[in-house]
mmCIF file of C-alpha atoms in Angstrom:
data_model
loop_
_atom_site.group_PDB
_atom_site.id
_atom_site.type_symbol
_atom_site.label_atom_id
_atom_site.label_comp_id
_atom_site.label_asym_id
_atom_site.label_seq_id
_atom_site.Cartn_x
_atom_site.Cartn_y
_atom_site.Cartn_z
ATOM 1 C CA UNK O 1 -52.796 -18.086 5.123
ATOM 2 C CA UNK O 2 -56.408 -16.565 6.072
ATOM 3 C CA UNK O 3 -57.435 -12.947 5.540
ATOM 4 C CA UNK O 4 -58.390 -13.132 9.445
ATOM 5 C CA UNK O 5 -54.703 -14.879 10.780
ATOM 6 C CA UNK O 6 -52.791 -12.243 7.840
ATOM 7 C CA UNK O 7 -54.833 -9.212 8.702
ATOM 8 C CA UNK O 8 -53.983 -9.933 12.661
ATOM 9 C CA UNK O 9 -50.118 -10.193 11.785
ATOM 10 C CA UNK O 10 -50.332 -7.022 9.607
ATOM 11 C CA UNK O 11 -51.594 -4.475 12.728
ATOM 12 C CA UNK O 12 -49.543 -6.254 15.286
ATOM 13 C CA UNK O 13 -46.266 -5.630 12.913
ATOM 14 C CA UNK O 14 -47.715 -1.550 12.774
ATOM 15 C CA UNK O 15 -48.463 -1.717 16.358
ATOM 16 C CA UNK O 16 -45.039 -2.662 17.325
ATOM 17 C CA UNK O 17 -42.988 -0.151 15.242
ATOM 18 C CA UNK O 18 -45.813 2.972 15.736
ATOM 19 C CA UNK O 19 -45.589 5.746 18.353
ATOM 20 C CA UNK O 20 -47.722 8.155 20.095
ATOM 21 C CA UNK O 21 -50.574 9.471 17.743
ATOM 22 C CA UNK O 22 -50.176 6.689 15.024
ATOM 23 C CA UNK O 23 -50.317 3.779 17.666
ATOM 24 C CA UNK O 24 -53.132 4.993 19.696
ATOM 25 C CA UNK O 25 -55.356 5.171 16.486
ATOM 26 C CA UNK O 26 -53.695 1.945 15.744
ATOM 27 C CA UNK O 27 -53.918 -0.012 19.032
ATOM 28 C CA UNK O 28 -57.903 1.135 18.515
ATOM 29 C CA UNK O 29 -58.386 -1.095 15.577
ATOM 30 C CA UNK O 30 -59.794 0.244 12.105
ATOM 31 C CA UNK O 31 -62.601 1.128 11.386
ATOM 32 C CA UNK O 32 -65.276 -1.031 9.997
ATOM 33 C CA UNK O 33 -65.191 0.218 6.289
ATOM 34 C CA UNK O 34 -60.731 0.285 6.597
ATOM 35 C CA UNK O 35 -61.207 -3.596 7.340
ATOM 36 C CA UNK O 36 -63.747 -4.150 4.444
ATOM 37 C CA UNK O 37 -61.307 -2.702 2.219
ATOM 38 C CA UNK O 38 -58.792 -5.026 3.278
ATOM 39 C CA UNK O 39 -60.616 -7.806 3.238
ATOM 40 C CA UNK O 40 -63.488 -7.464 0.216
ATOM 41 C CA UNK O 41 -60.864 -5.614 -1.764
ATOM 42 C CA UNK O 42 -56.735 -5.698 -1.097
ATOM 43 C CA UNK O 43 -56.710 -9.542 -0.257
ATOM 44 C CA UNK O 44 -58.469 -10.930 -3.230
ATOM 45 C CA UNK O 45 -56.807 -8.336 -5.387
ATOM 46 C CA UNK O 46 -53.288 -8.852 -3.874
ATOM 47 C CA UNK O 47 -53.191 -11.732 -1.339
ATOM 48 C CA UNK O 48 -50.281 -9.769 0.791
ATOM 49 C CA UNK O 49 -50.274 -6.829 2.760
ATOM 50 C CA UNK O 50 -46.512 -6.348 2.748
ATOM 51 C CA UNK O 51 -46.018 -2.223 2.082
ATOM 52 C CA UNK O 52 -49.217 -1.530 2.906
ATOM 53 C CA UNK O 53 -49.142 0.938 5.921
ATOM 54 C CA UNK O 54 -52.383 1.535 8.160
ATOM 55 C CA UNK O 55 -52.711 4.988 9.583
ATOM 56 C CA UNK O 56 -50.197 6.760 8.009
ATOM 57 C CA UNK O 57 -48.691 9.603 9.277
ATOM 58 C CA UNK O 58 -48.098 12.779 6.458
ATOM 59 C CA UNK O 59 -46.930 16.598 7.805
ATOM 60 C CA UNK O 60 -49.889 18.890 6.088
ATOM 61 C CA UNK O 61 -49.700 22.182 4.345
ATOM 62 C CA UNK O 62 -50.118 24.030 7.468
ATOM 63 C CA UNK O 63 -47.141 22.053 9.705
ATOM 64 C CA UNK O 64 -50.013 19.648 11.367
ATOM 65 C CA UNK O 65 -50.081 15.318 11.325
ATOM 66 C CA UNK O 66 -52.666 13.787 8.974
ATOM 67 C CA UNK O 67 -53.463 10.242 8.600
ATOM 68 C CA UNK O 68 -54.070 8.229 5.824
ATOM 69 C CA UNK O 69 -56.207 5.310 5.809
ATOM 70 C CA UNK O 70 -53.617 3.386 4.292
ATOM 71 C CA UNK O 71 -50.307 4.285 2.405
ATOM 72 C CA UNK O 72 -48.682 1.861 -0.153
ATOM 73 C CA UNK O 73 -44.671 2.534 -0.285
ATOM 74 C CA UNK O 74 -43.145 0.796 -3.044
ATOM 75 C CA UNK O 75 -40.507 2.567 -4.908
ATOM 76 C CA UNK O 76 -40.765 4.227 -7.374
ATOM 77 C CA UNK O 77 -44.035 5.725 -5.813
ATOM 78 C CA UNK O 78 -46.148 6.019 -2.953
ATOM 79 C CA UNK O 79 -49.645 5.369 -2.828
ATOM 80 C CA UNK O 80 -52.799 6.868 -0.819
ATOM 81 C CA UNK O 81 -55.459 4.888 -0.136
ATOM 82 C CA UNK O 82 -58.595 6.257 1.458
ATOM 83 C CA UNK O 83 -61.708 4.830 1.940
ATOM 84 C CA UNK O 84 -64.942 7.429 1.772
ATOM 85 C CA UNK O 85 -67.999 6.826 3.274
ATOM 86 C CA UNK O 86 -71.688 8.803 2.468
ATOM 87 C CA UNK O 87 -72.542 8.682 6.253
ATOM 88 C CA UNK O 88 -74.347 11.878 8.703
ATOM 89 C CA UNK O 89 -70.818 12.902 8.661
ATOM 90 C CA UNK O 90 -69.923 12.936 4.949
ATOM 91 C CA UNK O 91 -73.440 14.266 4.190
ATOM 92 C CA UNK O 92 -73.122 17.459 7.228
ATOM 93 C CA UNK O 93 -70.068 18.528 6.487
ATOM 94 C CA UNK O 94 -69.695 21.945 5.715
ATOM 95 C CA UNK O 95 -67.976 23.934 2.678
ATOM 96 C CA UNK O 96 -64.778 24.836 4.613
ATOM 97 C CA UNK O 97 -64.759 21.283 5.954
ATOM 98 C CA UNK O 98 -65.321 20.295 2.156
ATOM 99 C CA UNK O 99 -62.713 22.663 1.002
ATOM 100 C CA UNK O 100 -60.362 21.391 3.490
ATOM 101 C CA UNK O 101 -60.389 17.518 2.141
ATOM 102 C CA UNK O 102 -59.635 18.598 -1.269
ATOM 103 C CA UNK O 103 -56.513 21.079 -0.435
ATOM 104 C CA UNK O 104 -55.152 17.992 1.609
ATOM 105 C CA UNK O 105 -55.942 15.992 -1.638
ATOM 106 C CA UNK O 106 -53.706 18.272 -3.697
ATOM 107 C CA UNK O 107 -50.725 18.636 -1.241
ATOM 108 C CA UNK O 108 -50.554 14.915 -1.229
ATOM 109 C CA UNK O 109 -50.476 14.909 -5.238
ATOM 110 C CA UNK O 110 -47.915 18.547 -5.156
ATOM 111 C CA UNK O 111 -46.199 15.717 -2.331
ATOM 112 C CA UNK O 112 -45.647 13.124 -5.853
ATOM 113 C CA UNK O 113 -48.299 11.097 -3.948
ATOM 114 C CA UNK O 114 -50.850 8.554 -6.158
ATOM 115 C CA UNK O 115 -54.576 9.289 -4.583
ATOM 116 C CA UNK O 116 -56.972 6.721 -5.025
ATOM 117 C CA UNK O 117 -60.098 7.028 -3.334
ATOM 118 C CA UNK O 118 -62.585 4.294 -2.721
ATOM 119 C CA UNK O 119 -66.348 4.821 -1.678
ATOM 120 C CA UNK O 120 -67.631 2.534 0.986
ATOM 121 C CA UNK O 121 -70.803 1.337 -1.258
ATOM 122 C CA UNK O 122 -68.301 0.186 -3.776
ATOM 123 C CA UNK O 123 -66.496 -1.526 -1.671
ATOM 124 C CA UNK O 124 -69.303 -2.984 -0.217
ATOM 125 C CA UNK O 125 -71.393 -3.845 -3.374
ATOM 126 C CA UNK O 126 -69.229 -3.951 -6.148
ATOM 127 C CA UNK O 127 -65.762 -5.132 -4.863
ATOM 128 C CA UNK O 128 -64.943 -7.290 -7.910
ATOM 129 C CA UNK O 129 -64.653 -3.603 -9.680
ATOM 130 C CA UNK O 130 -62.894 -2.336 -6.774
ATOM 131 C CA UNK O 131 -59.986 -5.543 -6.898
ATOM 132 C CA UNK O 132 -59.895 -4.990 -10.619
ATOM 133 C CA UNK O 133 -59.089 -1.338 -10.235
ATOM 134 C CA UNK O 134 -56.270 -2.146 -7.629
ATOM 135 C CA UNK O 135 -54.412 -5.549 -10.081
ATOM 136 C CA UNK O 136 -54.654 -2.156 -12.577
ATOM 137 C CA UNK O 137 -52.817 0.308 -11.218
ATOM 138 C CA UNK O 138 -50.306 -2.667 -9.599
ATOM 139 C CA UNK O 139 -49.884 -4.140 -13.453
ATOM 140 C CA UNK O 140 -49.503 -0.736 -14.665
ATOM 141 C CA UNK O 141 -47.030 1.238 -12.171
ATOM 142 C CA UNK O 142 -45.140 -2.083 -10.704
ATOM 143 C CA UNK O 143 -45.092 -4.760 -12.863
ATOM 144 C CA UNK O 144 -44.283 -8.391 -12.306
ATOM 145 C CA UNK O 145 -40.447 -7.706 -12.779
ATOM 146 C CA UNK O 146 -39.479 -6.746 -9.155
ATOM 147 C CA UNK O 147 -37.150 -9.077 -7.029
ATOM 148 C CA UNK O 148 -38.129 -8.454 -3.340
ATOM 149 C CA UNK O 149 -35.716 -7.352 -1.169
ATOM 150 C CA UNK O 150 -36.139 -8.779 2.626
ATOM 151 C CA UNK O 151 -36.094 -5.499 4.831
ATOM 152 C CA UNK O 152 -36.281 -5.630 8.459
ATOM 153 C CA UNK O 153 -38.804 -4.321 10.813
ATOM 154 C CA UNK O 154 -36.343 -1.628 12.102
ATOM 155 C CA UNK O 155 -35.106 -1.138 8.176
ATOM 156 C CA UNK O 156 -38.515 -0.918 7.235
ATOM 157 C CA UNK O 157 -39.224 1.413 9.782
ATOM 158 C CA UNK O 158 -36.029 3.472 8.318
ATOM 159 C CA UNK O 159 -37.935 3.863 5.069
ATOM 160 C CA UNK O 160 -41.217 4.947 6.383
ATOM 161 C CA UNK O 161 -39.578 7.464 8.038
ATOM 162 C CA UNK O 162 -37.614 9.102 4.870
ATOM 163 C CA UNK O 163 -41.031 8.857 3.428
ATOM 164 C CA UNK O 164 -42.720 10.862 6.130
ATOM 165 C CA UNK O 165 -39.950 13.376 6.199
ATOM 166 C CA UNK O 166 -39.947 13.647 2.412
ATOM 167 C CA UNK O 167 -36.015 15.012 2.784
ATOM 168 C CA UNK O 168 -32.701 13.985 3.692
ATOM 169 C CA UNK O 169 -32.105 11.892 7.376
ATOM 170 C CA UNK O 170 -28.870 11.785 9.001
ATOM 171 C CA UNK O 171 -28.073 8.595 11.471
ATOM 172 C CA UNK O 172 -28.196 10.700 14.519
ATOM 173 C CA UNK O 173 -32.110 11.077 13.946
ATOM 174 C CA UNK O 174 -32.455 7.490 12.757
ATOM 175 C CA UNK O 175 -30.804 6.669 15.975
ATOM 176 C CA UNK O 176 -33.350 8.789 18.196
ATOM 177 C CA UNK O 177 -36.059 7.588 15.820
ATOM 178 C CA UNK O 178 -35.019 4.084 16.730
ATOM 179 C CA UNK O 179 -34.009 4.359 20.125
ATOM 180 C CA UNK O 180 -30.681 2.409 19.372
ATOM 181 C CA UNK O 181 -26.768 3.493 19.107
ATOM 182 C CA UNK O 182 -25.651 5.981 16.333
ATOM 183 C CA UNK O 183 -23.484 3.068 15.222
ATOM 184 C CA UNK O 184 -25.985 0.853 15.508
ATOM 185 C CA UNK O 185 -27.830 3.241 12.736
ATOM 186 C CA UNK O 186 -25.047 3.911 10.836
ATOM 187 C CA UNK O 187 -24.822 0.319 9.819
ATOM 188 C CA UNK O 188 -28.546 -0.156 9.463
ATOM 189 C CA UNK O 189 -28.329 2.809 6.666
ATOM 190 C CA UNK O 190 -25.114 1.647 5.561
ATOM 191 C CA UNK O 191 -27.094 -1.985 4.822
ATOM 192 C CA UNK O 192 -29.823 -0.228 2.846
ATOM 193 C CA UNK O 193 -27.471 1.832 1.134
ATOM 194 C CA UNK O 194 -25.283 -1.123 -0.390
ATOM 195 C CA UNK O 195 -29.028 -2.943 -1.278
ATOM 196 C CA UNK O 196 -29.435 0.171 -3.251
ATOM 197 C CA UNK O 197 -32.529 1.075 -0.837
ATOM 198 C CA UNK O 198 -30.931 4.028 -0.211
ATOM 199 C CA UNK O 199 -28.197 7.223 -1.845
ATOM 200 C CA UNK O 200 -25.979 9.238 -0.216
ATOM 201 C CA UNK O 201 -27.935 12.671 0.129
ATOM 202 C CA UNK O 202 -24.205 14.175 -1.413
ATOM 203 C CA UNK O 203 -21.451 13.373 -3.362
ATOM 204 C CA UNK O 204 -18.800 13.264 -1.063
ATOM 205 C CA UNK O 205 -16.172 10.478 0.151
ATOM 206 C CA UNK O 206 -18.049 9.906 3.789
ATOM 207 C CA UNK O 207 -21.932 9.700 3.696
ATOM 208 C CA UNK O 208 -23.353 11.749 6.449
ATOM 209 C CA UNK O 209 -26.564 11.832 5.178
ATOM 210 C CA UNK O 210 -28.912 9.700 3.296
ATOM 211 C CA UNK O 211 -32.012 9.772 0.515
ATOM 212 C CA UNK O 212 -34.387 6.936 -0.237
ATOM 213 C CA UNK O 213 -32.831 5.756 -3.923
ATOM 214 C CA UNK O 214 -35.674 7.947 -6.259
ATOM 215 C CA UNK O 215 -35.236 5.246 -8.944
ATOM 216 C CA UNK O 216 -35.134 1.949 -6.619
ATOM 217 C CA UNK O 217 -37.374 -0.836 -8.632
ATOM 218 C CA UNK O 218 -37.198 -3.733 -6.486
ATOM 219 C CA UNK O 219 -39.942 -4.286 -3.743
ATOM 220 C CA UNK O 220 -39.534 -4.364 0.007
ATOM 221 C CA UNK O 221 -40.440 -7.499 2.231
#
């Protein structure tokens, strides 16, 4: 497949699970140094964009929405991706503004997020650096061993959303999250949780709650 007919397929698949914030920004398109990434970098360095999320949605320190340019979710970790440019804006911004990007930075890495951080000239005249750098850190944390596990859009969308709440979900709010039945969600989580996706957030005889599995290995089509 093309970069251009794969990268079309990858925002209409974020497009159609997003909501309000998240698929404004998305329904926008990104930005022109977000695509270059993509296309100079992640597809000749990976040739898939399967758990690659555009746009993603993280609570901050003070109880706001960020986005990330892009977050990679592959068990066992999750992966920020953001792309920096040395524009008016980069060069103008002030010390609290300045101060501001790096205490995100940290709550992402206190958050057991991996922060890798691109500049736009890289990207744009040295990508072969910028691919090696990404087959690294894929070689290194994930391995060739994996055997992918077909998820759903709607079971996708279950695990991006224990990811974004970073605790427990019950199938009540995986039902309003949805917009389908409780039973309906019960068996989606029930699914994940016999793929091993997914643990029972206790020990007892009826799950009422669930966790995303913190030592899952297999990756998630």
């Amino acid at each position: 497949m093309k970069f251009q007919d794969a990268y079309e397929a990858f925002l209409h698949a974020h497009v159609q699970s997003a909501a309000g914030e998240r698929l404004r920004r998305l329904k926008e398109g990104l930005g022109h140094a977000e695509k270059l990434f993509l296309q100079e970098v992640w597809w000749p360095a990976v040739g898939r964009f399967e758990h690659l999320h555009p746009e993603f949605e993280v609570h901050d320190f003070k109880d706001g929405t960020r986005y990330l340019d892009f977050a990679y979710l592959r068990p066992p970790f999750k992966v920020c991706f953001e792309i920096d440019g040395y524009g008016p804006h980069s060069r103008d911004a002030s010390r609290w503004q300045f101060a501001d990007q790096l205490v995100r930075q940290n709550h992402l890495v206190i958050d057991d997020w991996k922060v890798f951080r691109f500049a736009y000239d890289d990207i744009k005249e040295k990508p072969r650096r910028c691919q090696q750098m990404i087959q690294q850190l894929m070689g290194r944390w994930f391995g060739d061993e994996s055997v992918p596990i077909a998820l759903t859009l709607k079971e996708k969308e279950i695990v991006r959303l224990l990811v974004h709440k970073q605790r427990q979900v019950t199938p009540a709010e995986v039902s309003r999250h949805l917009g389908v039945s409780v039973r309906y969600a019960r068996e989606l989580l029930q699914s994940l949780l016999k793929r091993q996706v997914l643990v029972p957030a206790s020990g007892t005889l009826r799950v009422r709650a669930y966790l995303l599995n913190p030592h899952g290995k297999p990756m998630f089509l």
